[in-house]
Tab-separated table of C-alpha atoms in Angstrom:
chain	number	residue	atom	x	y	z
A	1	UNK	CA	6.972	3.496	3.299
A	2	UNK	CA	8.072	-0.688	3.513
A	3	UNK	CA	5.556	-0.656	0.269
A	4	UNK	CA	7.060	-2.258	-2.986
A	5	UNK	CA	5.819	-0.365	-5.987
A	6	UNK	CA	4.336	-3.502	-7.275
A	7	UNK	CA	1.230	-2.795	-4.546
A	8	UNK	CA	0.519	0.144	-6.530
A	9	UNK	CA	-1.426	-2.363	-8.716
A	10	UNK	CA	-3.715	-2.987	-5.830
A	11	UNK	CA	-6.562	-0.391	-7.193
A	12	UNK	CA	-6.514	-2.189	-10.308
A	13	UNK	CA	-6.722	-6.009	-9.841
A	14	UNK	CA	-9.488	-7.563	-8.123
A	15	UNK	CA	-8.135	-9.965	-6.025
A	16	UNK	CA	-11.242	-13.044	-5.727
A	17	UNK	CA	-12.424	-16.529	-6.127
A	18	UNK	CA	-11.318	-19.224	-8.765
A	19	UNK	CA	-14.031	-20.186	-10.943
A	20	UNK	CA	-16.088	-23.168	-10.454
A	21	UNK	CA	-14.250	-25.563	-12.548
A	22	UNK	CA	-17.716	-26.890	-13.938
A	23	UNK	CA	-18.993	-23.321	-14.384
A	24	UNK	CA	-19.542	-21.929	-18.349
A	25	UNK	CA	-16.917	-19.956	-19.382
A	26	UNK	CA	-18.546	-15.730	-20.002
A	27	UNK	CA	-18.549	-15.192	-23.560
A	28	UNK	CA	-17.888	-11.658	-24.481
A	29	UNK	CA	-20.882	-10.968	-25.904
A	30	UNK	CA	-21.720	-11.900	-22.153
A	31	UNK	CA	-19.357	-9.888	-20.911
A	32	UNK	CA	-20.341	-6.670	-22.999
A	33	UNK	CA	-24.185	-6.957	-22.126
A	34	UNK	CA	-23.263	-7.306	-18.365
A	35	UNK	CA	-21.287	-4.202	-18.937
A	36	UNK	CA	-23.758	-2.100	-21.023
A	37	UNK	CA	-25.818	-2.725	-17.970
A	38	UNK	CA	-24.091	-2.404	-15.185
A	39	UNK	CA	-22.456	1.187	-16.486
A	40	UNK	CA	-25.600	2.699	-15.695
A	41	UNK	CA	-26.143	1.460	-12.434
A	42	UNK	CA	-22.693	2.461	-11.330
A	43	UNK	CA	-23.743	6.135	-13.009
A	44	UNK	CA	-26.857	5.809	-10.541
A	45	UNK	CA	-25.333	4.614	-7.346
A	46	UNK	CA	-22.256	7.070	-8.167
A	47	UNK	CA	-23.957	10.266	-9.466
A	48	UNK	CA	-21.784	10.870	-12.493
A	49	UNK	CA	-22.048	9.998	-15.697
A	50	UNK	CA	-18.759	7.714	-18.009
A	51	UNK	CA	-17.742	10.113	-20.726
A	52	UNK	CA	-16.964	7.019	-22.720
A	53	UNK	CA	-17.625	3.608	-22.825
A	54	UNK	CA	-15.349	1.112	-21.250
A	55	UNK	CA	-13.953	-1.668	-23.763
A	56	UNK	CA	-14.134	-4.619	-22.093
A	57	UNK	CA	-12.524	-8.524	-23.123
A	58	UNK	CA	-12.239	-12.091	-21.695
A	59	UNK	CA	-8.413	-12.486	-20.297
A	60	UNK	CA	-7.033	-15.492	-19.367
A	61	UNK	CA	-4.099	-15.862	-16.284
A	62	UNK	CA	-1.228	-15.392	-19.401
A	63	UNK	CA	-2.832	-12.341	-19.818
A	64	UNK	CA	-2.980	-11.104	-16.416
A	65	UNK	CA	0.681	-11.813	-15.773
A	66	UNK	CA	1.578	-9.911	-18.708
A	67	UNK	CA	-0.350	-6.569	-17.278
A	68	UNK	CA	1.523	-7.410	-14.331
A	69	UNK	CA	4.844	-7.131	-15.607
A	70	UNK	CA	3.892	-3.748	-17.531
A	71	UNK	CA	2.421	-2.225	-14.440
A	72	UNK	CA	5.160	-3.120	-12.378
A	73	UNK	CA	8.075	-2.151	-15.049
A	74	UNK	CA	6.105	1.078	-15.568
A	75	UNK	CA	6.109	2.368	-11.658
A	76	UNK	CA	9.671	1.525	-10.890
A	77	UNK	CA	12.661	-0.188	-12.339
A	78	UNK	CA	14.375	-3.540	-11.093
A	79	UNK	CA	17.177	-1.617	-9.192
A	80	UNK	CA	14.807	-0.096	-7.223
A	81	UNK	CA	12.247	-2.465	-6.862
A	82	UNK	CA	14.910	-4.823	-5.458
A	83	UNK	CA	16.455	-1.588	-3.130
A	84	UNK	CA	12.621	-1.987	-1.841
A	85	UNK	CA	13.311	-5.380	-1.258
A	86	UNK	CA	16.654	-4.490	0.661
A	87	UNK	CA	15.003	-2.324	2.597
A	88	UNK	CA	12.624	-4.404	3.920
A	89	UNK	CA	14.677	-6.848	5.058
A	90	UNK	CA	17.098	-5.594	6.824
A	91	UNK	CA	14.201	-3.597	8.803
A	92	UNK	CA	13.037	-7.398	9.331
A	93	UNK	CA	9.610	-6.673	7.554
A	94	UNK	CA	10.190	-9.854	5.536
A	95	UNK	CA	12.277	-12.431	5.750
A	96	UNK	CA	15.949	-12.782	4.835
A	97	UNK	CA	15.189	-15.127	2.456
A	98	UNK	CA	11.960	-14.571	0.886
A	99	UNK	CA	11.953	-14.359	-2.759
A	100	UNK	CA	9.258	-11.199	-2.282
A	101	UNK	CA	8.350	-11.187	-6.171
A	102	UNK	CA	7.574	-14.811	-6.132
A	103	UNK	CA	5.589	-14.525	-2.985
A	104	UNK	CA	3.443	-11.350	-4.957
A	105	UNK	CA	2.854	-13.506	-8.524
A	106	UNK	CA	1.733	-16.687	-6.231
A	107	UNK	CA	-0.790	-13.584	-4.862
A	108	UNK	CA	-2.173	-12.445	-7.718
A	109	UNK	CA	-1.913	-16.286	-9.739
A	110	UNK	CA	-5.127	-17.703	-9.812
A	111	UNK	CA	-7.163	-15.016	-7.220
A	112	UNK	CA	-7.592	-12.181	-9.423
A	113	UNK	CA	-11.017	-12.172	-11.084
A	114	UNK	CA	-10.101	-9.663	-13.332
A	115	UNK	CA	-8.294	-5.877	-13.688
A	116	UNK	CA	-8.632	-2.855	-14.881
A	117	UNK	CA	-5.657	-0.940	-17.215
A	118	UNK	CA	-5.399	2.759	-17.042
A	119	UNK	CA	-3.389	2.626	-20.390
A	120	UNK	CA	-6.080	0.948	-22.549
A	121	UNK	CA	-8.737	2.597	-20.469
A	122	UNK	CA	-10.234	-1.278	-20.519
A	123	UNK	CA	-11.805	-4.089	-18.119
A	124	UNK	CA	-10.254	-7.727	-18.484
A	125	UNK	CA	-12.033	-10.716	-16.953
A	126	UNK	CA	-10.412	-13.532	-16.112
A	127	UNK	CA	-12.391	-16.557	-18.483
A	128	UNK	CA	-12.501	-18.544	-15.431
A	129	UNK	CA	-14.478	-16.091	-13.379
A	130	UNK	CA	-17.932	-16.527	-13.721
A	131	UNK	CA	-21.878	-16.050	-11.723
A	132	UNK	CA	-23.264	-13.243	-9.505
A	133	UNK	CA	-19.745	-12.157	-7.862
A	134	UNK	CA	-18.005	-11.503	-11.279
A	135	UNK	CA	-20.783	-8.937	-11.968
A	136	UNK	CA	-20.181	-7.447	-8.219
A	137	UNK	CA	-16.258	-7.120	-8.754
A	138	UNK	CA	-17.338	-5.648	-12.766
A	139	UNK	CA	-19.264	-3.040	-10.246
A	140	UNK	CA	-16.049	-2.329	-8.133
A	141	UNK	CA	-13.601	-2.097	-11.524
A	142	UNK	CA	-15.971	-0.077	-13.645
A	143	UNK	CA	-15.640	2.753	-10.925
A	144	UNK	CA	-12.066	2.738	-11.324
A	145	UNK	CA	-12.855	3.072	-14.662
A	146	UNK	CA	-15.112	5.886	-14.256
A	147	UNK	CA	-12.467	7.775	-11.837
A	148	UNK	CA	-10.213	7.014	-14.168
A	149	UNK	CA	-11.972	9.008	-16.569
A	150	UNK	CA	-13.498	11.736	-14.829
A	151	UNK	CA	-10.142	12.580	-12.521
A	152	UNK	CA	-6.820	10.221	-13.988
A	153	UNK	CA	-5.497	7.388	-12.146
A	154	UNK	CA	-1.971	7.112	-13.526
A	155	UNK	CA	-1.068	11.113	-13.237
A	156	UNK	CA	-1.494	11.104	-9.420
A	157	UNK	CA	0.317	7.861	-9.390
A	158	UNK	CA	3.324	9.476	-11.576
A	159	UNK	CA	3.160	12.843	-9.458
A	160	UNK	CA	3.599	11.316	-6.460
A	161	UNK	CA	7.028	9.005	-7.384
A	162	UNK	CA	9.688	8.725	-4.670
A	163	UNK	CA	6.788	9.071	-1.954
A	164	UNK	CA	5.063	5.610	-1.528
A	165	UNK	CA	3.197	6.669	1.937
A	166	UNK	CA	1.479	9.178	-0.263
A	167	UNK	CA	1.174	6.846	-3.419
A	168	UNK	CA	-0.605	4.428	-1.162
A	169	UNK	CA	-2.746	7.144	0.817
A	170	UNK	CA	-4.010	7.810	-2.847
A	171	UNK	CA	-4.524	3.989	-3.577
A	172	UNK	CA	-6.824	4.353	-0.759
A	173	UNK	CA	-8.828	6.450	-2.093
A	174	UNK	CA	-9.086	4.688	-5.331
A	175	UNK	CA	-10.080	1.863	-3.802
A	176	UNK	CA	-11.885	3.507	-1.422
A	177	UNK	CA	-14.094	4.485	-3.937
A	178	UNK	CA	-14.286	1.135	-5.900
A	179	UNK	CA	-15.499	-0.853	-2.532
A	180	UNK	CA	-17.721	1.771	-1.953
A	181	UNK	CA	-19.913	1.296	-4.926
A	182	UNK	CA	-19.098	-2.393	-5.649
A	183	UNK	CA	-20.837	-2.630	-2.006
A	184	UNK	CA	-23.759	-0.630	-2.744
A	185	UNK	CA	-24.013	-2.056	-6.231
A	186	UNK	CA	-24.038	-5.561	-4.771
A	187	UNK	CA	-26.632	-4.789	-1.888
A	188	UNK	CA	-28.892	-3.172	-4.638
A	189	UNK	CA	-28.247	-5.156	-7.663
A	190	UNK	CA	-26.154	-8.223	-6.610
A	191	UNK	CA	-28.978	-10.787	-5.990
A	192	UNK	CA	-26.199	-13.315	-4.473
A	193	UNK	CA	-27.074	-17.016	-3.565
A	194	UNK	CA	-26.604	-17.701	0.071
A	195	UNK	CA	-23.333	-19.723	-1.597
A	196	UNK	CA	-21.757	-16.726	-3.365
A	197	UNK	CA	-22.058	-14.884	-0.001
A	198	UNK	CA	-20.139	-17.212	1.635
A	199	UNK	CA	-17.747	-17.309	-1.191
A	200	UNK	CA	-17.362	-13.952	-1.076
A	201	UNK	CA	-16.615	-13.276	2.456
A	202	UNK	CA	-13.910	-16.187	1.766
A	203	UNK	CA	-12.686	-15.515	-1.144
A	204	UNK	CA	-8.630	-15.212	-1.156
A	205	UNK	CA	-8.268	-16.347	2.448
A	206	UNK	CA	-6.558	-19.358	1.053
A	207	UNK	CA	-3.355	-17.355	0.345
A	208	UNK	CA	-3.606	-14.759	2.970
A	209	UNK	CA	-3.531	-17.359	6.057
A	210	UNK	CA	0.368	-17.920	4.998
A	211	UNK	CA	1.192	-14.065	3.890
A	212	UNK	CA	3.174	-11.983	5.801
A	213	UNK	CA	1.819	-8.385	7.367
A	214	UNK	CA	4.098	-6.648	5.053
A	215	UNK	CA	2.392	-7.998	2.401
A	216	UNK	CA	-1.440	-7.887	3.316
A	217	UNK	CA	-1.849	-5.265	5.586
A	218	UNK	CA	-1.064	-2.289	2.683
A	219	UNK	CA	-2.883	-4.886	0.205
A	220	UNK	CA	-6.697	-4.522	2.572
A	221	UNK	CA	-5.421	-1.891	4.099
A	222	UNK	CA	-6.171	0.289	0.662
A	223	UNK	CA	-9.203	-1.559	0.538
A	224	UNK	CA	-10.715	-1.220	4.320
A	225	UNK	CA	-9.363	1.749	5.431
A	226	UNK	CA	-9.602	3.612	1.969
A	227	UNK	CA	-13.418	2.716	2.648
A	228	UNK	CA	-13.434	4.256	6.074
A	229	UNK	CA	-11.696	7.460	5.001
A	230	UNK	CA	-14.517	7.828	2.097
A	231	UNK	CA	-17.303	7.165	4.924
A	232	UNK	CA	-15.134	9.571	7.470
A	233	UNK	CA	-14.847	6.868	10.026
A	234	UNK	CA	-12.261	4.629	12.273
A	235	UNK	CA	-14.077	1.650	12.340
A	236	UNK	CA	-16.542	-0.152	10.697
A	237	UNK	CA	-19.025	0.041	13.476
A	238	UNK	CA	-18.821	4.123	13.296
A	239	UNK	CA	-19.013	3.513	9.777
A	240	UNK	CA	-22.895	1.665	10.429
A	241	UNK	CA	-23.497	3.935	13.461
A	242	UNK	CA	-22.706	7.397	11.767
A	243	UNK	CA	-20.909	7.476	8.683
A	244	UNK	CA	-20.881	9.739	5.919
A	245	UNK	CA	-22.104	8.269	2.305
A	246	UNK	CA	-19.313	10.056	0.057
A	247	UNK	CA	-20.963	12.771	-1.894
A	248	UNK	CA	-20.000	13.771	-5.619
A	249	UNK	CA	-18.278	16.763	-3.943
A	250	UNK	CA	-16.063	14.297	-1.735
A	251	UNK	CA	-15.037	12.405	-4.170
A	252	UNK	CA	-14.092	15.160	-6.459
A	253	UNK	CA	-12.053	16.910	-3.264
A	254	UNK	CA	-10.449	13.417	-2.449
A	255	UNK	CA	-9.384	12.642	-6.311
A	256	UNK	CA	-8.294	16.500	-6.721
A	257	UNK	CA	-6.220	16.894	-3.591
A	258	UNK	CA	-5.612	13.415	-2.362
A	259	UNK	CA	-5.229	12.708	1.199
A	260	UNK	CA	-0.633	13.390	1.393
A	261	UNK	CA	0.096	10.367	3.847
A	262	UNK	CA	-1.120	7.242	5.163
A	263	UNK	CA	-1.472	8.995	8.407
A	264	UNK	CA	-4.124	11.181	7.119
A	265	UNK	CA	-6.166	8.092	5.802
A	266	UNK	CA	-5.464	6.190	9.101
A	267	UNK	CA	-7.387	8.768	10.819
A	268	UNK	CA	-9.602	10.570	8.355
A	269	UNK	CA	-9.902	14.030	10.787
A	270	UNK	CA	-6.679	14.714	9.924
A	271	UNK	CA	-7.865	15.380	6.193
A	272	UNK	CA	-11.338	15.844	6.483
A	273	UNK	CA	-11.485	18.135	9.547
A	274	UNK	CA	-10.216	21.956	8.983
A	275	UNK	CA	-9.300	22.523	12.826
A	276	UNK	CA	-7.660	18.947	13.008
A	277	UNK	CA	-5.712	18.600	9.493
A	278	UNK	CA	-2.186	17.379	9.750
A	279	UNK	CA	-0.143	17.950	6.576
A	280	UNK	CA	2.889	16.008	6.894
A	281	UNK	CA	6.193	17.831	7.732
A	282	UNK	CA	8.226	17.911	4.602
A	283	UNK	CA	11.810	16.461	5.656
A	284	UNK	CA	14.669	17.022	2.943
A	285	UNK	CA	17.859	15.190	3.026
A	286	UNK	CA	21.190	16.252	2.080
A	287	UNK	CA	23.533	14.167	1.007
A	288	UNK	CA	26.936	15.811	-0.024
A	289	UNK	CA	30.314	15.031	1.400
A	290	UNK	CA	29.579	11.379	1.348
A	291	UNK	CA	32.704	8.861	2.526
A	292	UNK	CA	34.651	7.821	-0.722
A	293	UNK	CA	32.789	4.841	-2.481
A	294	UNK	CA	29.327	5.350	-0.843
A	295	UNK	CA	26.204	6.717	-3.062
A	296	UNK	CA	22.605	6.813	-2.659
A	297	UNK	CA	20.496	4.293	-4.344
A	298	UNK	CA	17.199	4.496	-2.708
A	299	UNK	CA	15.010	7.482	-1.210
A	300	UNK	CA	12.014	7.006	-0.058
A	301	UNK	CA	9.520	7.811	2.956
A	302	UNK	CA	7.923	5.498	5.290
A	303	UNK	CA	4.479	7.064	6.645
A	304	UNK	CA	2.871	6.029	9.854
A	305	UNK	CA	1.664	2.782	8.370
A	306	UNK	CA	5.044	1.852	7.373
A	307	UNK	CA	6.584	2.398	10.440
A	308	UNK	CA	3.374	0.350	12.321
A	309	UNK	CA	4.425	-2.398	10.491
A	310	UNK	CA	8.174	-2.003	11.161
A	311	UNK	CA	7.514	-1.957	14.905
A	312	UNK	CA	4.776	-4.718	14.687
A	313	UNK	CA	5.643	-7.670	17.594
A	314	UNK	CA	7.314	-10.032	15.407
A	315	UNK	CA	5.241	-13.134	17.376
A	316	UNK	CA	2.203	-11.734	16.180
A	317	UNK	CA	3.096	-11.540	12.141
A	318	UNK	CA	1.028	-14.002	11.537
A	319	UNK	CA	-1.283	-14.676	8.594
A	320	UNK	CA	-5.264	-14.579	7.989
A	321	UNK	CA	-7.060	-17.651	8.799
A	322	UNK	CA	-10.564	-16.291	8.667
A	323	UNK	CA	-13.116	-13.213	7.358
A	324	UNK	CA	-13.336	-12.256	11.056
A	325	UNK	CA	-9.848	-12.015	11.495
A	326	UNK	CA	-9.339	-9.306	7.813
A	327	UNK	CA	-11.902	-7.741	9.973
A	328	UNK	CA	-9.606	-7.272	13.137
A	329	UNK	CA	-6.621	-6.380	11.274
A	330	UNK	CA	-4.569	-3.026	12.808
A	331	UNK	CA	-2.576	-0.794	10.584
A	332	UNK	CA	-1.277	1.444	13.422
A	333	UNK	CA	-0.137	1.518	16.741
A	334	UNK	CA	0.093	4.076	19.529
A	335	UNK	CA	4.313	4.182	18.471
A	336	UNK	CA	3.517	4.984	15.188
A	337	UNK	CA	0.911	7.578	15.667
A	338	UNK	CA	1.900	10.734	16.380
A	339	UNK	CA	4.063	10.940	13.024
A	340	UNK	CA	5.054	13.847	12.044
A	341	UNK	CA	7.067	12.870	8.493
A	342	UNK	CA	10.402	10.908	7.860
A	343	UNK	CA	12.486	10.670	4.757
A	344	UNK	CA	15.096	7.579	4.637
A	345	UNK	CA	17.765	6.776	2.111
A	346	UNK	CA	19.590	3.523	1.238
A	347	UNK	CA	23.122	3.558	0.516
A	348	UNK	CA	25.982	1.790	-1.464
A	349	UNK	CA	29.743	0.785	-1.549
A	350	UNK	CA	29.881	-2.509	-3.678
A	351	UNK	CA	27.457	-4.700	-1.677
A	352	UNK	CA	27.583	-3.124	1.494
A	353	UNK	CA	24.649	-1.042	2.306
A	354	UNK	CA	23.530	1.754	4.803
A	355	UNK	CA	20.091	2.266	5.572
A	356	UNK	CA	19.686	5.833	7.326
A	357	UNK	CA	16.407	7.716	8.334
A	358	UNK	CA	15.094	10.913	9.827
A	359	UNK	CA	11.776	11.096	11.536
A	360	UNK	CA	9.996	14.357	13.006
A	361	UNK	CA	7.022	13.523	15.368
A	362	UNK	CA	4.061	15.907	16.453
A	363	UNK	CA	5.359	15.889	20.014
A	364	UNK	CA	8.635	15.233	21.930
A	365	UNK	CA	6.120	12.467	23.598
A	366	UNK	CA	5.578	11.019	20.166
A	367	UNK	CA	9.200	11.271	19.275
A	368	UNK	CA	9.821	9.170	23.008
A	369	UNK	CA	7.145	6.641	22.487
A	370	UNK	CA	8.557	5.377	19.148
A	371	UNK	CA	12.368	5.653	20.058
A	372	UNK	CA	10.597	3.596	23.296
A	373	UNK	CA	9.301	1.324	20.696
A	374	UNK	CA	12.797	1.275	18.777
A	375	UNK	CA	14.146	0.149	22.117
A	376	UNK	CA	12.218	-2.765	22.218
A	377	UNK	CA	12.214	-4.053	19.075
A	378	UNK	CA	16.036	-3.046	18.870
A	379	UNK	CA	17.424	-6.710	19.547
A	380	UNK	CA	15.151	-8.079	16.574
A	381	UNK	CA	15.782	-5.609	14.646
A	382	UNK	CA	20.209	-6.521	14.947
A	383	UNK	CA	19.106	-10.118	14.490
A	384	UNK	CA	17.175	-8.784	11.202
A	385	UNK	CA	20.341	-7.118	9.480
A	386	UNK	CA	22.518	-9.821	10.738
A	387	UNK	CA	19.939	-12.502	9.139
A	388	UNK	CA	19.729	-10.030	5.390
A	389	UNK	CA	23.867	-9.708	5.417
A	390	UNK	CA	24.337	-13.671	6.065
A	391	UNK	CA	22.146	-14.384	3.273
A	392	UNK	CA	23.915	-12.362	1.363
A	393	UNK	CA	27.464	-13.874	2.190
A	394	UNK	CA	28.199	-9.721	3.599
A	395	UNK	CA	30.877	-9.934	6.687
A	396	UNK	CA	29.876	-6.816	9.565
A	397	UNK	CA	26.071	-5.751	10.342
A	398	UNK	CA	24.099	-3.652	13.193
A	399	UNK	CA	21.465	-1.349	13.927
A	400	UNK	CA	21.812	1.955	16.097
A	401	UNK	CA	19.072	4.796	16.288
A	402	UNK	CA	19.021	8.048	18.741
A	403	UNK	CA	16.763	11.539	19.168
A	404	UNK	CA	17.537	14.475	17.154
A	405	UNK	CA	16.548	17.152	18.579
A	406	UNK	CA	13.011	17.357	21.140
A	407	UNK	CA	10.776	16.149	18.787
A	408	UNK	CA	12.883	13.887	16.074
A	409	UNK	CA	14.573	10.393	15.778
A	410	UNK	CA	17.443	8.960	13.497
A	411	UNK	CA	18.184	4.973	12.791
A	412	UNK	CA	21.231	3.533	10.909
A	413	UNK	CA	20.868	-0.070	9.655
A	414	UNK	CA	24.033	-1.688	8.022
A	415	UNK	CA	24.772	-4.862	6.115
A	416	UNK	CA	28.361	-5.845	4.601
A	417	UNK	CA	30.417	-3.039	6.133
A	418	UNK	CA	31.959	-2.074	9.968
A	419	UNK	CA	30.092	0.150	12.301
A	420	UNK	CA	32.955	2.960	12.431
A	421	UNK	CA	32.148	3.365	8.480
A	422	UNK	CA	28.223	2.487	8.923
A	423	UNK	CA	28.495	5.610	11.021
A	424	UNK	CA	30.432	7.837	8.842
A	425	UNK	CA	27.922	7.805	6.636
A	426	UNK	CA	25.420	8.310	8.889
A	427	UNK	CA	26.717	11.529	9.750
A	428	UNK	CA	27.319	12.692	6.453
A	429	UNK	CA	23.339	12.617	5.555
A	430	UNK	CA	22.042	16.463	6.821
A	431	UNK	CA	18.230	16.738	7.161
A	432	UNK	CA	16.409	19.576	6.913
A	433	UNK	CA	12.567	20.534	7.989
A	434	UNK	CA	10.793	22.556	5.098
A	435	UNK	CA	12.106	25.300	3.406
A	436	UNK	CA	15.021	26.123	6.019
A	437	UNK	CA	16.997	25.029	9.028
A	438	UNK	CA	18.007	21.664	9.888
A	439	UNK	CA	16.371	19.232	11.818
């Protein structure tokens, strides 16, 4: 998927308000009641007990960014965090010259109320964060910590390396989980004034109205649609109308055998429903016999969401001015649905690069409705590689993609090298579906 590792934070920081500037710092012996108490409510609402308690401390921002760096150093090293980043832009998700880890820290700087680390098993809140809505986001983290405890956070996280559409399908369930109860904890316990209402249904729009899709929509996204999947629903009004309140036993299935793709959150049947699961077609690349100089540096899969954002009309990748409009966001599209799997890999020669992918849909009408898609988007998508190699002083640039096959598709994006060599590579990468034959 287009997601940076750095997003795999997203289940642990709650993203929020800043503090009043008048309002009283919490003290920790604050902090630790509110916890004490809280615990058992999240026990109640959840229906299983912490095996531990969760230590708990006042942070400050220093702090935060600290986490940040760990976390993010942890799940995936600079070279490929910034293959992410090359990625991305020359698939024109973000622009050419967007400093991307800039645009995260200015995220996360001043609207996080507080985060949760799977390595110390602990709760940090931020010293600024203070009233009746830093008690509902303790709700939401102290769940993670409770999952953390009961099923392991991190392992699932580890497991599922070199697949981000399946990292982030299991973010959604982690947060999933964490909105769930933080929402039911709040409409039980939360006793908010009229103004914290409206401060929560605000809170963070102040840096989301200039963010770009790439960014937000797998940031709510894990969020929103994470809380759908839990409720086994595609909207929020089938959600109110007829949704499912997760059981124990859900839980426990989702944390034990996570939901494999982004598709399968998207549209919870697909997981949830034994006569409508889709499993996502495991696509293997080969990649021996490569043209002299050219190696792979990047490997990765895309998901349906990824590729809904890829194909997203670039007029409309606009930020969130409003609650109403987080409300309205879509994470898929009729080109993307239909997905099958994909597997793409990023190549090298100096500072050239080669993007190539594979993609398998459910039908051959899938596979024509997103090379349909491809077609239309095909003129931004040159102007995006041409825009990624300029900015990178790189001479030569283009984008090409094709069927494979009835029910498959294939793109080649290139940046700093010719199309006659772009291509040569391109037809050195063999993919193959499962076990045997190739695609």
């Amino acid at each position: 998927m287009l997601l940076h590792g750095f997003l795999a934070l997203v289940p642990l920081v709650a993203p929020t308000f800043q503090g009043e500037a008048d309002a009283p710092e919490v003290t920790q012996e604050e902090l630790e009641a509110w916890t004490k108490e809280i615990q058992a409510e999240v026990e109640e609402l959840r229906g299983a007990k912490f095996r531990r308690p969760v230590p708990v401390a006042v942070s400050d921002e220093a702090t935060l960014m600290e986490y940040v760096q760990k976390r993010e150093d942890m799940l995936e090293s600079p070279e490929v965090r910034a293959a992410n980043v090359t990625v991305a832009k020359m698939l024109g998700a973000m622009p050419a010259d967007m400093d991307f880890e800039a645009e995260i820290r200015a995220l996360l700087e001043g609207q996080v109320g507080g985060f949760y680390d799977p390595e110390t098993k602990g709760f940090y809140l931020m010293k600024s964060f203070t009233g009746g809505l830093a008690r509902s986001i303790l709700a939401h983290e102290l769940t993670h910590a409770l999952d953390d405890q009961l099923f392991g956070i991190d392992a699932t996280l580890e497991a599922r390396k070199g697949n981000a559409d399946a990292q982030w399908a299991f973010q959604a369930v982690v947060e999933g989980s964490g909105t769930a109860v933080g929402n039911a904890w709040t409409a039980k316990y939360g006793k908010l004034s009229p103004e914290e209402m409206m401060e929560q249904a605000s809170m963070g729009m102040d840096v989301l109205k200039d963010a770009i899709p790439y960014i937000y929509k797998p940031l709510l996204g894990s969020y929103l649609r994470g809380l759908l999947f839990l409720s086994r629903a595609n909207s929020l009004m089938e959600m109110a109308m007829g949704g499912k309140e997760p059981t124990q036993d859900a839980y426990a299935q989702c944390f034990g055998a996570p939901p494999l793709s982004s598709e399968q959150v998207l549209h919870p049947a697909k997981y949830w429903d034994p006569d409508l699961r889709d499993d996502p077609v495991e696509l293997t690349l080969e990649l021996e016999g490569m043209p002299e100089g050219w190696s792979p540096i990047l490997e990765q899969t895309q998901g349906e969401l990824g590729w809904a954002l890829i194909l997203e009309d670039p007029a409309k990748r606009t930020g969130l001015s409003s609650p109403m409009a987080v409300m309205g966001v879509v994470y898929t599209r009729a080109s993307s649905a239909g997905w099958g799997g994909d597997r793409y890999v990023l190549l090298g020669k100096g500072d050239a690069r080669v993007l190539v992918a594979r993609t398998i849909w459910d039908s051959g009408a899938d596979a024509e409705e997103f090379l349909a898609a491809l077609d239309e988007r095909a003129e931004f998508l040159r102007s995006s590689a041409k825009a990624t190699a300029d900015a990178r002083g790189l001479e030569g640039s283009g984008f090409e993609f094709g069927a494979v096959g009835e029910r498959g598709a294939r793109l080649l994006v290139w940046i700093g090298t010719g199309a006659d060599e772009a291509r040569a590579v391109d037809a050195a990468v063999k993919s193959r579906v499962g076990e045997t034959g190739e695609e």
